[in-house]
Amino acid sequence: MTTESNVHVEYAVLPGRTRPSALVHLGDPASRKPVIWSSERIASLAAALDDVETHEVEAVVLSGSAHSFGAGADLTALAAARTAGDAAELGAEGWRTFRRLTELHTPSFALITGFALGGALELALFADYRLARSDTRAIGLPEVRLGLVPGWGGIHRLARLAGPRVAYDVAVRDSRRGTSLSAENAGRLGIVDRVIPAAGWNEQWPAAVAELLSSFTPQRREKHPSDEEYAAQLTTVHSDFARSRPTVSAAPARALELLDAAQTETLDQAQAATTTVFADLLLSDAGKASLYAYQLSRSPGRLPADLTVGAAQPIERAAVIGAGLMASQLATLLVRFGGLPVVLTDLDQTRADRGAELVRSQLATAAEKGQLSAAEAARLSALVTASAEPGAIAGADFVIEAIFENMAAKQQALAEAEKHLAPHALLATNTSSLSISEMADDLQHPERVIGFHIFNPVESVPLVEIIRGRKTDEATVATALELAAKLKRQAIVAADSPGFVVNRLLTRLYDVVMTAIDAGGDPVIVDHSIDDLGLPMSPLRLLDFVGPAIQLHVSETMHEAFPDRFSHLKWLTRVVDDGQRTVLQRDQTLTPEATALLPAADESMRPAELAASVRTGILDALTDEVDRMLAEGVVERAEDIDKAMILGANFPWALGGITPYLRSRTYVRSNTAQLTSDESETR
């Protein structure tokens, strides 16, 4: 059929028609791999279109595979670009080929199945019609999140097709959020012309093509919003952009520039403008950092270099100690993605039953959202049991405790669990900051104890920190890594050190924020001092999300371990002692209750000076902590830290996690050479 980079054309008469159509297969129709738009594949499409132009056809129909219409550019090639000329050519080559669809004498159709992201959607937007299978789950332009803009005409084509409001939402807003459109929503927005039921797709798309052929006129290609409508939509777009979260990346602003011009530009002008912007962004610090971040976000977890390749143990049954909200989410993960029978245990049967019911409720919700079939949700629900008997975990190969953060309680839970388990079974803890080694020291088999820190909310945070205790063996680490992959989690392996990776860095950041407030700094100014970094939440908003009591517990743990740089936080202690669960109001100012507990204000520092001082303090503190973590061997490489902050704390891709930004700002000191060499290995 087709090779990896070949586009194949066949000529066939569609049912009910008399003239042939050109069926352009962008990749192997039987492959599960998405079409990736390398230079070789673009050249192959160009050759295919050359061939089409030598035949008399009534339609050109583009298809990917049963699994997807395709994805975007070859990111390896993008990351390899070193000059403005290289970067510009990467943008121009797609434009030159894709726009040829608008120059054909016959109408073109894009058959969207599975997903159409980035370059694949841009190609579809050059077609005259887009037909989507109803189960298509992701249609979008994710380039802005990568620090780029859609380089092959996506903004211009989408703005002319559906208006600047839709184009902005898809190319900027949704991209920054990491979201995309379903076929139904794309149809509602005018991006897709027809949504065809998946059950009858193979029979119905040819009929839809035949119907649309009868009404096609060349004037369709000139259709676009009126000047008045376009201007009105642009006004709302600019208003939304002004209120959007700041970022160190210029990509959102440059995308808006392209939107401003799209209504009046010719294709030639749009190609020249887009190619220039794309090349500028690709070679920018934020662009390079974003590509690095993307590669890290998809990299598999790996054994540390000091461990030989351990043999992973099979896991066929699991148990969760505890039956609260976090425990139920862990059990759902093990059942839904691991396909494992899971028992939840708690102090009494009522609590255990409640936890099991929470798992079944989460599975039912997934079915309601179309993420599982009703039959699959019912099958998985039957795998969930509950018990108040400690011995109910017998036979489990993987046991994870998810009780409250107290060392003595966790030691007791693991010691009791060990009595009922075979020697090979893993004993895991979901602790966010307590010592794995201390938990395991008094057990008979400390070598099979491991930290398996899943973040909350479990459904949307893909990171798991796998923490090695002093005596954790290779097979245990290897098994945990294999399980993480099975659960569709991205893993990093870290040494047993207070706070591990994400909480250690976030708590160091909090320390600067809270000590500035304890010194009388205006909390609102302090809270927004690093807005320009584009973090998903300000520190105090994140505090409300995590919970003041939980953060105080982590801060106290870190203060006990490293009193030289983690402080006793006075205002936060008062907030928790007062029973307050949040400190911000909806307008992002402090609640009256939190305000009443503040120290006397220091009026000596101007707002701008305070903000600058806190910002510098945060970056210096993060730099220091990164240096220390690398020197201590908490992780092997700077990439592990970046991956953790991207996937566990949702740090912006434009920062590259954190270390590329710190290095670009000349903040990283002792490990600059280490960071540079580490980063180059991933590209």
XYZ file of C-alpha atoms in Angstrom:
683
model
C 0.000 0.000 0.000
C 1.953 3.061 1.236
C 5.290 3.522 2.925
C 5.745 5.694 6.013
C 6.185 8.956 4.099
C 4.298 8.196 0.885
C 0.984 9.590 -0.258
C -0.886 7.172 -2.520
C -3.575 7.989 -5.120
C -6.152 5.639 -6.495
C -8.803 6.492 -9.055
C -12.282 5.068 -8.556
C -15.896 5.793 -9.436
C -17.872 6.487 -6.277
C -21.223 4.700 -5.786
C -23.952 6.314 -7.869
C -21.486 8.342 -9.955
C -20.219 7.822 -13.493
C -16.933 9.770 -13.467
C -13.861 8.816 -11.436
C -12.624 10.590 -8.334
C -9.064 10.791 -7.034
C -8.836 9.121 -3.638
C -5.707 10.528 -1.995
C -4.498 8.381 0.900
C -2.242 10.551 3.050
C -0.795 7.513 4.817
C -1.434 3.827 5.231
C -5.214 3.389 5.720
C -4.615 0.344 7.916
C -2.016 1.942 10.183
C -2.714 3.122 13.716
C 0.065 5.694 13.413
C -1.048 9.250 12.635
C 0.176 10.988 9.518
C 3.099 13.242 10.461
C 3.919 15.978 7.970
C 7.609 15.608 7.305
C 9.256 17.295 4.322
C 9.209 13.906 2.606
C 5.475 13.477 3.038
C 4.779 17.022 1.846
C 6.845 16.312 -1.259
C 4.911 13.070 -1.742
C 1.599 14.959 -1.544
C 2.885 17.440 -4.118
C 3.760 14.560 -6.440
C 0.330 13.027 -5.879
C -1.366 16.298 -6.816
C 0.819 16.473 -9.931
C -0.562 13.078 -10.897
C -4.144 14.098 -10.117
C -3.820 17.056 -12.481
C -3.054 14.684 -15.354
C -6.369 12.859 -14.884
C -9.961 13.849 -15.557
C -11.647 13.525 -12.156
C -14.789 14.998 -10.669
C -13.504 15.175 -7.075
C -10.359 14.899 -4.983
C -10.950 13.087 -1.696
C -8.280 13.216 1.050
C -8.228 10.566 3.760
C -5.907 9.495 6.569
C -6.724 6.175 8.207
C -9.548 4.635 10.150
C -7.882 5.993 13.291
C -6.989 9.567 12.333
C -6.874 12.134 9.572
C -3.456 13.110 10.847
C -1.344 15.303 13.075
C 1.097 18.132 12.499
C 4.640 18.769 11.420
C 7.639 16.618 12.229
C 8.767 18.244 15.478
C 12.234 16.752 15.162
C 12.715 18.777 11.980
C 11.337 21.906 13.651
C 13.700 21.529 16.622
C 16.632 21.094 14.225
C 16.092 24.451 12.504
C 19.036 26.753 13.217
C 18.694 29.674 10.777
C 15.895 31.984 9.710
C 16.114 30.489 6.235
C 15.672 26.940 7.566
C 12.713 27.991 9.687
C 11.038 29.939 6.869
C 11.369 27.024 4.450
C 9.680 24.684 6.951
C 6.699 27.007 6.888
C 6.722 27.713 3.162
C 6.853 24.084 2.014
C 3.511 23.237 3.598
C 1.873 26.399 2.270
C 3.065 25.767 -1.286
C 1.603 22.282 -1.361
C -1.571 22.648 0.689
C -2.791 25.739 -1.167
C -2.764 23.794 -4.415
C -6.160 22.408 -3.386
C -7.598 25.879 -3.988
C -6.188 25.875 -7.518
C -7.703 22.566 -8.639
C -10.474 22.675 -11.221
C -12.442 20.109 -9.250
C -13.728 20.328 -5.675
C -11.772 18.691 -2.861
C -13.006 16.902 0.249
C -11.231 16.094 3.522
C -12.529 12.991 5.340
C -11.776 13.608 9.018
C -11.621 10.536 11.237
C -10.292 10.162 14.785
C -8.472 13.455 15.020
C -7.152 16.258 12.847
C -4.598 18.382 14.654
C -2.125 21.015 13.536
C -0.947 20.545 9.975
C -3.619 17.936 9.291
C -6.384 20.423 10.069
C -4.605 23.098 8.044
C -4.637 20.792 5.034
C -8.336 20.093 5.597
C -9.035 23.834 5.750
C -7.639 24.245 2.225
C -10.126 21.643 0.959
C -13.487 22.843 -0.311
C -15.417 20.597 2.076
C -14.740 18.831 5.360
C -16.696 15.719 6.323
C -16.137 14.390 9.858
C -16.989 11.028 11.328
C -19.153 11.551 14.404
C -16.698 9.903 16.801
C -13.871 12.266 15.812
C -12.625 13.474 19.185
C -9.988 16.122 18.509
C -9.994 18.859 15.886
C -7.667 21.739 16.624
C -4.594 23.869 16.100
C -2.226 23.304 19.071
C 0.727 25.326 17.753
C 0.368 28.376 20.034
C 0.895 26.114 23.039
C 4.141 25.080 21.362
C 5.259 28.708 21.234
C 4.448 28.892 17.505
C 1.556 29.804 15.225
C -0.090 27.436 12.738
C 2.557 27.670 10.036
C 0.659 26.394 7.010
C -2.266 28.757 6.765
C -4.526 27.592 9.570
C -5.309 31.028 10.987
C -5.955 32.662 7.610
C -8.125 29.806 6.341
C -10.104 29.402 9.555
C -10.723 33.148 9.923
C -12.009 33.362 6.326
C -14.137 30.251 6.773
C -15.681 30.713 10.216
C -14.672 34.223 11.291
C -11.987 35.602 13.614
C -13.915 34.658 16.764
C -13.796 30.957 15.954
C -10.241 31.206 14.624
C -9.025 32.876 17.837
C -10.821 30.390 20.068
C -9.385 27.388 18.224
C -5.870 28.645 17.474
C -5.181 30.644 20.647
C -7.610 30.059 23.502
C -8.110 26.306 23.079
C -4.458 25.800 22.180
C -3.277 27.443 25.385
C -5.708 25.322 27.378
C -4.612 22.147 25.627
C -8.163 21.442 24.423
C -9.686 20.696 21.037
C -13.084 20.239 19.374
C -15.259 17.214 18.828
C -16.777 16.641 15.397
C -20.133 17.869 16.676
C -18.702 21.132 18.014
C -16.613 21.692 14.888
C -19.777 21.283 12.835
C -21.663 23.734 15.012
C -18.910 26.326 14.537
C -18.885 25.938 10.763
C -15.468 24.295 10.564
C -16.935 21.007 9.366
C -19.585 20.839 6.639
C -21.081 17.462 7.513
C -20.909 15.191 10.564
C -21.621 11.617 9.497
C -22.549 8.834 11.967
C -19.631 6.528 12.675
C -21.797 3.441 12.274
C -22.551 4.243 8.647
C -19.410 6.156 7.753
C -18.100 3.960 4.934
C -21.462 3.940 3.173
C -22.516 7.528 3.843
C -19.451 9.627 3.071
C -19.543 8.783 -0.662
C -23.225 9.779 -0.734
C -22.393 13.067 1.001
C -19.620 13.765 -1.519
C -22.039 13.081 -4.394
C -24.644 15.417 -2.907
C -22.154 18.253 -2.341
C -20.685 17.837 -5.819
C -24.013 18.706 -7.365
C -24.114 22.086 -5.598
C -20.455 23.111 -5.853
C -19.525 26.354 -7.620
C -16.093 28.033 -7.729
C -17.598 31.033 -5.934
C -17.648 28.942 -2.741
C -13.896 29.462 -2.502
C -14.355 33.223 -2.261
C -16.883 33.138 0.572
C -15.870 34.934 3.778
C -17.474 37.079 6.498
C -18.497 40.631 5.670
C -16.106 43.405 6.650
C -18.571 44.627 9.272
C -19.011 41.199 10.829
C -15.277 40.542 10.789
C -14.527 43.885 12.485
C -17.174 43.312 15.151
C -15.785 39.879 15.974
C -12.240 41.235 16.094
C -13.308 43.754 18.713
C -14.467 40.995 21.046
C -11.351 38.957 20.280
C -9.042 41.829 21.242
C -11.034 42.358 24.421
C -10.665 38.696 25.372
C -6.971 38.737 24.536
C -6.407 41.746 26.803
C -7.879 39.750 29.701
C -6.013 36.518 28.959
C -3.279 35.065 31.123
C 0.162 36.591 30.430
C 2.900 34.434 28.937
C 6.576 34.768 28.120
C 5.726 33.482 24.628
C 4.947 35.980 21.866
C 2.876 33.362 20.024
C -0.617 34.485 21.173
C 0.081 38.121 20.227
C 1.595 37.155 16.879
C -1.408 34.930 16.137
C -3.637 37.927 16.785
C -1.594 39.950 14.282
C -2.313 37.334 11.632
C -6.007 37.412 12.508
C -6.091 41.193 12.140
C -4.847 40.935 8.552
C -6.638 37.784 7.366
C -9.793 39.481 6.068
C -8.052 41.610 3.453
C -4.962 39.543 2.616
C -4.453 37.533 -0.539
C -3.148 34.002 -0.186
C 0.289 35.193 -1.279
C 0.320 37.916 1.375
C -0.961 35.533 4.048
C 1.700 32.976 3.153
C 4.490 35.551 3.370
C 3.252 36.981 6.685
C 2.619 33.592 8.310
C 5.968 32.192 7.208
C 7.820 35.182 8.667
C 5.998 34.979 12.009
C 6.431 31.189 12.163
C 10.184 31.460 11.555
C 10.595 34.200 14.189
C 8.789 32.168 16.822
C 10.482 28.882 15.976
C 13.907 30.401 16.654
C 12.828 32.298 19.794
C 13.742 31.155 23.310
C 10.081 30.453 24.089
C 9.646 28.484 20.858
C 12.668 26.305 21.558
C 11.596 25.823 25.168
C 8.084 24.823 24.094
C 9.317 22.185 21.661
C 11.622 20.856 24.381
C 8.664 20.760 26.788
C 6.502 18.909 24.285
C 9.169 16.269 23.787
C 9.538 15.854 27.550
C 5.777 15.541 28.027
C 5.762 12.508 25.747
C 8.990 10.890 26.907
C 8.679 7.540 28.724
C 9.803 7.101 32.312
C 13.152 5.378 32.637
C 15.252 3.578 35.204
C 18.022 5.696 36.742
C 21.492 4.990 35.399
C 22.672 3.468 38.670
C 20.093 0.699 38.365
C 20.528 -2.121 35.899
C 17.434 -3.029 33.939
C 15.223 -4.649 36.542
C 12.662 -7.286 35.635
C 9.171 -5.900 36.190
C 6.796 -8.139 38.118
C 3.332 -8.836 36.666
C 0.481 -7.060 38.442
C -2.880 -8.801 38.258
C -4.706 -7.518 41.362
C -4.535 -4.285 43.336
C -5.667 -2.892 46.666
C -6.087 0.623 48.033
C -5.770 1.295 51.755
C -8.212 4.068 52.529
C -11.524 4.866 50.870
C -11.686 8.647 50.798
C -11.828 10.846 47.706
C -8.161 10.468 46.778
C -8.243 6.732 47.442
C -11.317 6.347 45.217
C -9.607 8.262 42.421
C -6.569 5.972 42.674
C -8.819 2.925 42.592
C -10.613 4.303 39.527
C -7.273 4.753 37.789
C -6.226 1.176 38.569
C -9.546 -0.258 37.386
C -10.193 1.919 34.366
C -6.750 2.002 32.772
C -5.086 -0.966 34.447
C -8.097 -3.254 34.095
C -7.230 -4.590 37.555
C -9.589 -5.997 40.184
C -9.315 -3.574 43.120
C -10.374 -3.822 46.737
C -10.675 -0.685 48.895
C -10.188 -1.132 52.620
C -10.998 1.243 55.460
C -11.623 1.209 59.190
C -15.289 0.211 58.833
C -17.467 -1.279 56.114
C -19.567 1.849 55.651
C -16.522 3.926 54.734
C -15.162 1.221 52.477
C -18.507 0.830 50.688
C -18.724 4.591 50.218
C -15.299 4.596 48.570
C -16.256 1.755 46.220
C -19.423 3.612 45.278
C -17.337 6.687 44.454
C -15.305 4.555 42.048
C -18.446 3.254 40.347
C -19.789 6.792 40.125
C -16.593 7.975 38.421
C -16.828 5.120 35.916
C -20.464 5.981 35.225
C -19.504 9.614 34.639
C -16.855 8.492 32.143
C -19.543 6.521 30.317
C -21.865 9.542 30.277
C -19.089 11.568 28.676
C -18.587 8.936 25.993
C -15.148 7.957 27.329
C -16.367 4.427 28.093
C -19.252 2.384 26.783
C -22.009 1.587 29.261
C -21.106 -2.094 29.016
C -17.433 -1.397 29.711
C -18.289 0.810 32.697
C -20.482 -1.968 34.090
C -17.751 -4.567 33.556
C -15.145 -2.427 35.296
C -17.506 -1.584 38.164
C -17.830 -5.294 38.864
C -14.080 -5.411 39.512
C -14.412 -3.041 42.508
C -14.959 -4.443 45.999
C -14.770 -3.022 49.509
C -13.891 -4.410 52.917
C -13.177 -3.400 56.489
C -10.983 -6.469 56.931
C -7.211 -5.819 56.588
C -6.781 -9.324 55.199
C -8.962 -8.497 52.178
C -5.830 -7.275 50.397
C -4.364 -10.806 50.325
C -3.514 -11.820 46.782
C -2.910 -8.258 45.597
C 0.310 -7.635 43.672
C 0.157 -3.858 44.156
C -1.076 -2.157 47.321
C -1.126 1.613 47.720
C -1.985 3.495 50.886
C -3.880 6.771 50.536
C -4.630 7.764 54.109
C -3.913 11.119 55.794
C -0.377 12.569 55.832
C 0.953 11.262 59.120
C 4.131 9.209 59.353
C 3.074 7.019 62.253
C -0.299 6.238 60.669
C 1.283 5.338 57.338
C 3.921 3.130 59.012
C 1.170 1.296 60.854
C -0.901 0.868 57.678
C 2.042 -0.569 55.728
C 3.106 -2.859 58.584
C -0.414 -4.288 58.823
C -0.637 -4.695 55.045
C 2.683 -6.541 54.877
C 1.274 -9.353 57.043
C -1.162 -10.345 54.310
C 1.011 -10.040 51.202
C 3.348 -12.303 49.277
C 7.010 -11.166 49.342
C 6.910 -10.005 45.702
C 3.912 -7.668 46.127
C 4.631 -3.945 45.904
C 3.763 -1.722 48.849
C 3.271 1.833 47.620
C 2.467 5.115 49.295
C 0.808 8.144 47.753
C 2.480 10.527 50.197
C 3.296 13.953 48.789
C 6.282 14.722 50.994
C 6.998 12.172 53.741
C 10.055 9.914 53.716
C 9.599 6.593 51.920
C 12.662 5.165 53.647
C 11.366 5.998 57.101
C 8.058 4.309 56.287
C 9.854 1.170 55.128
C 12.725 0.832 57.614
C 10.920 -1.395 60.110
C 9.222 -3.653 57.553
C 10.363 -7.180 56.770
C 10.661 -6.358 53.047
C 11.629 -2.682 52.715
C 12.988 -3.432 49.247
C 9.439 -3.636 47.820
C 8.260 -0.279 49.232
C 8.039 2.646 46.822
C 6.527 6.097 46.555
C 3.864 6.319 43.851
C 2.805 9.952 44.120
C -0.239 10.623 41.952
C -1.365 14.248 41.879
C -4.819 15.664 42.479
C -7.025 15.952 40.455
C -6.061 12.475 39.274
C -8.111 12.633 36.071
C -6.309 15.678 34.671
C -2.746 15.599 36.096
C -0.723 12.983 34.197
C 2.435 12.938 36.343
C 3.453 10.262 38.817
C 6.553 10.737 40.949
C 8.117 7.327 41.574
C 10.215 7.634 44.715
C 13.010 5.203 45.615
C 13.559 4.518 49.269
C 17.026 3.697 50.575
C 16.367 -0.031 50.190
C 13.956 -0.077 47.231
C 15.218 -2.623 44.713
C 15.445 -2.540 40.932
C 12.507 -4.857 40.289
C 10.236 -2.638 42.367
C 11.223 0.497 40.439
C 10.862 -1.315 37.112
C 7.425 -2.639 38.096
C 6.271 0.807 39.198
C 7.422 2.316 35.892
C 5.602 -0.361 33.909
C 2.435 0.137 35.953
C 2.605 3.909 35.477
C 2.741 3.443 31.704
C -0.185 1.024 31.842
C -2.181 3.618 33.794
C -1.334 6.218 31.108
C 0.759 8.231 33.582
C 4.017 9.978 32.725
C 6.640 9.042 35.300
C 9.815 10.460 36.712
C 12.001 8.556 39.162
C 13.370 10.545 42.099
C 15.348 9.871 45.249
C 13.687 9.936 48.646
C 14.094 13.596 49.581
C 11.600 15.853 51.392
C 8.989 17.232 49.007
C 10.345 15.078 46.173
C 10.368 17.310 43.052
C 7.159 19.262 42.418
C 6.278 20.047 46.027
C 9.867 20.921 46.884
C 10.040 23.575 44.157
C 6.503 24.876 44.663
C 7.095 25.135 48.411
C 10.307 27.083 47.830
C 8.270 29.459 45.649
C 5.613 29.689 48.376
C 8.299 30.438 50.926
C 9.293 33.641 49.111
C 5.653 34.668 48.690
C 4.677 33.987 52.288
C 7.747 35.560 53.865
C 7.095 38.710 51.813
C 3.544 38.784 53.203
C 4.839 38.077 56.726
C 7.154 41.080 56.307
C 4.161 43.351 55.625
C 4.072 43.224 51.829
C 0.731 43.863 50.112
C -0.620 40.341 49.449
C -2.223 41.280 46.126
C 1.006 42.783 44.778
C 3.028 39.842 46.068
C 0.560 37.358 44.575
C 0.782 38.881 41.090
C 4.518 39.523 41.024
C 5.173 36.630 38.604
C 2.074 36.949 36.423
C 4.301 37.559 33.408
C 5.596 33.983 33.622
C 2.170 32.716 32.612
C 1.760 30.189 35.424
C -1.710 28.600 35.431
C -2.593 30.137 38.798
C -1.174 32.840 40.999
C 0.423 31.499 44.214
C -2.521 32.412 46.449
C -5.056 31.053 43.996
C -3.101 27.802 43.914
C -3.043 27.878 47.710
C -6.845 27.933 47.708
C -6.923 25.051 45.217
C -4.518 22.908 47.254
C -5.880 23.998 50.608
C -4.033 26.143 53.187
C -3.802 23.279 55.682
C -2.220 20.909 53.166
C 0.296 23.502 52.012
C 1.170 24.393 55.594
C 1.815 20.717 56.317
C 4.189 20.464 53.345
C 5.881 23.767 54.291
C 6.409 22.565 57.856
C 7.870 19.291 56.560
C 10.286 21.246 54.382
C 11.141 23.651 57.232
C 11.986 20.705 59.468
C 14.241 19.228 56.768
C 15.861 22.443 55.500
C 15.417 25.214 58.100
C 18.109 27.322 56.434
C 15.853 28.140 53.453
C 12.297 27.035 54.289
C 10.749 29.343 56.851
C 8.114 29.082 59.527
C 5.185 30.800 57.795
C 3.406 32.956 60.340
C 0.419 34.288 58.381
C -0.344 30.905 56.805
C -0.202 29.278 60.249
C -2.733 31.811 61.563
C -5.003 31.182 58.550
C -4.982 27.425 59.185
C -5.368 27.762 62.953
C -8.403 29.986 62.293
C -9.979 27.225 60.220
C -9.975 29.136 56.922
C -10.100 27.012 53.774
C -9.517 29.809 51.277
C -7.836 33.222 51.353
C -9.049 34.814 48.100
C -12.390 36.209 47.061
C -13.780 35.865 43.540
C -12.210 39.196 42.553
C -8.797 37.787 43.607
C -8.494 40.082 46.638
C -8.106 38.691 50.148
C -11.132 37.617 52.137
C -11.916 39.819 55.147
C -11.058 36.895 57.431
C -7.628 36.376 55.861
C -7.027 40.146 55.823
C -7.711 40.375 59.542
C -4.819 37.997 60.231
C -2.203 39.950 58.246
C 0.765 41.579 59.981
C 1.091 45.353 59.981
C 1.649 46.657 56.452
C 5.106 47.880 55.456
C 4.485 51.168 53.644
C 8.156 51.835 52.925
C 8.350 49.908 49.618
C 6.628 51.108 46.473
C 4.350 48.580 44.742
C 6.614 48.246 41.683
C 9.681 47.748 43.888
C 7.870 45.142 45.980
C 6.735 43.218 42.894
C 10.221 43.302 41.377
C 11.806 42.206 44.647
C 9.455 39.251 45.056
C 9.854 38.220 41.416
C 13.641 38.254 41.692
C 13.462 36.427 45.007
C 11.302 33.673 43.516
C 13.578 33.140 40.518
C 16.698 33.176 42.675
C 15.103 30.699 45.086
C 14.026 28.353 42.299
C 17.495 28.522 40.779
C 19.093 27.683 44.107
C 16.741 24.761 44.720
C 17.247 23.351 41.213
C 21.012 23.543 41.705
C 20.756 21.760 45.045
C 18.443 19.025 43.732
C 20.797 18.231 40.868
C 23.833 18.286 43.150
C 22.093 16.014 45.682
C 21.019 13.564 42.993
C 17.320 13.931 43.746
C 16.900 13.448 40.004
C 19.483 12.528 37.398
C 18.867 15.290 34.910
C 17.387 18.745 34.621
C 14.873 17.263 32.173
C 13.358 15.285 35.053
C 12.686 18.520 36.918
C 11.212 20.164 33.834
C 9.014 17.188 33.042
C 7.746 17.149 36.619
C 6.884 20.858 36.627
C 5.192 20.691 33.206
C 3.066 17.638 33.946
C 2.663 17.931 37.711
C 2.315 21.680 38.217
C 1.133 22.660 34.709
C 4.040 25.057 34.247
C 3.891 26.683 30.801
C 5.604 24.985 27.904
C 7.059 28.366 26.960
C 9.200 28.159 30.109
C 10.371 24.684 29.101
C 9.211 23.582 32.539
C 11.560 25.881 34.430
C 15.282 25.288 33.816
C 15.473 26.610 30.206
C 13.859 29.853 31.355
C 16.128 30.163 34.361
C 19.130 29.561 32.147
C 17.956 32.065 29.504
C 17.551 34.663 32.263
C 21.103 33.855 33.484
C 19.721 32.608 36.794
C 21.023 29.053 36.791
C 24.587 29.134 38.043
C 26.439 26.017 39.106
C 24.587 23.617 36.820
C 24.495 25.698 33.632
C 26.738 23.265 31.747
C 24.711 20.335 33.060
C 21.436 21.909 31.902
C 22.800 22.764 28.481
C 24.079 19.262 27.787
C 20.958 17.641 29.196
C 18.670 19.707 27.031
C 20.632 19.009 23.865
C 20.194 15.269 24.404
C 16.425 15.564 24.041
C 16.477 17.309 20.699
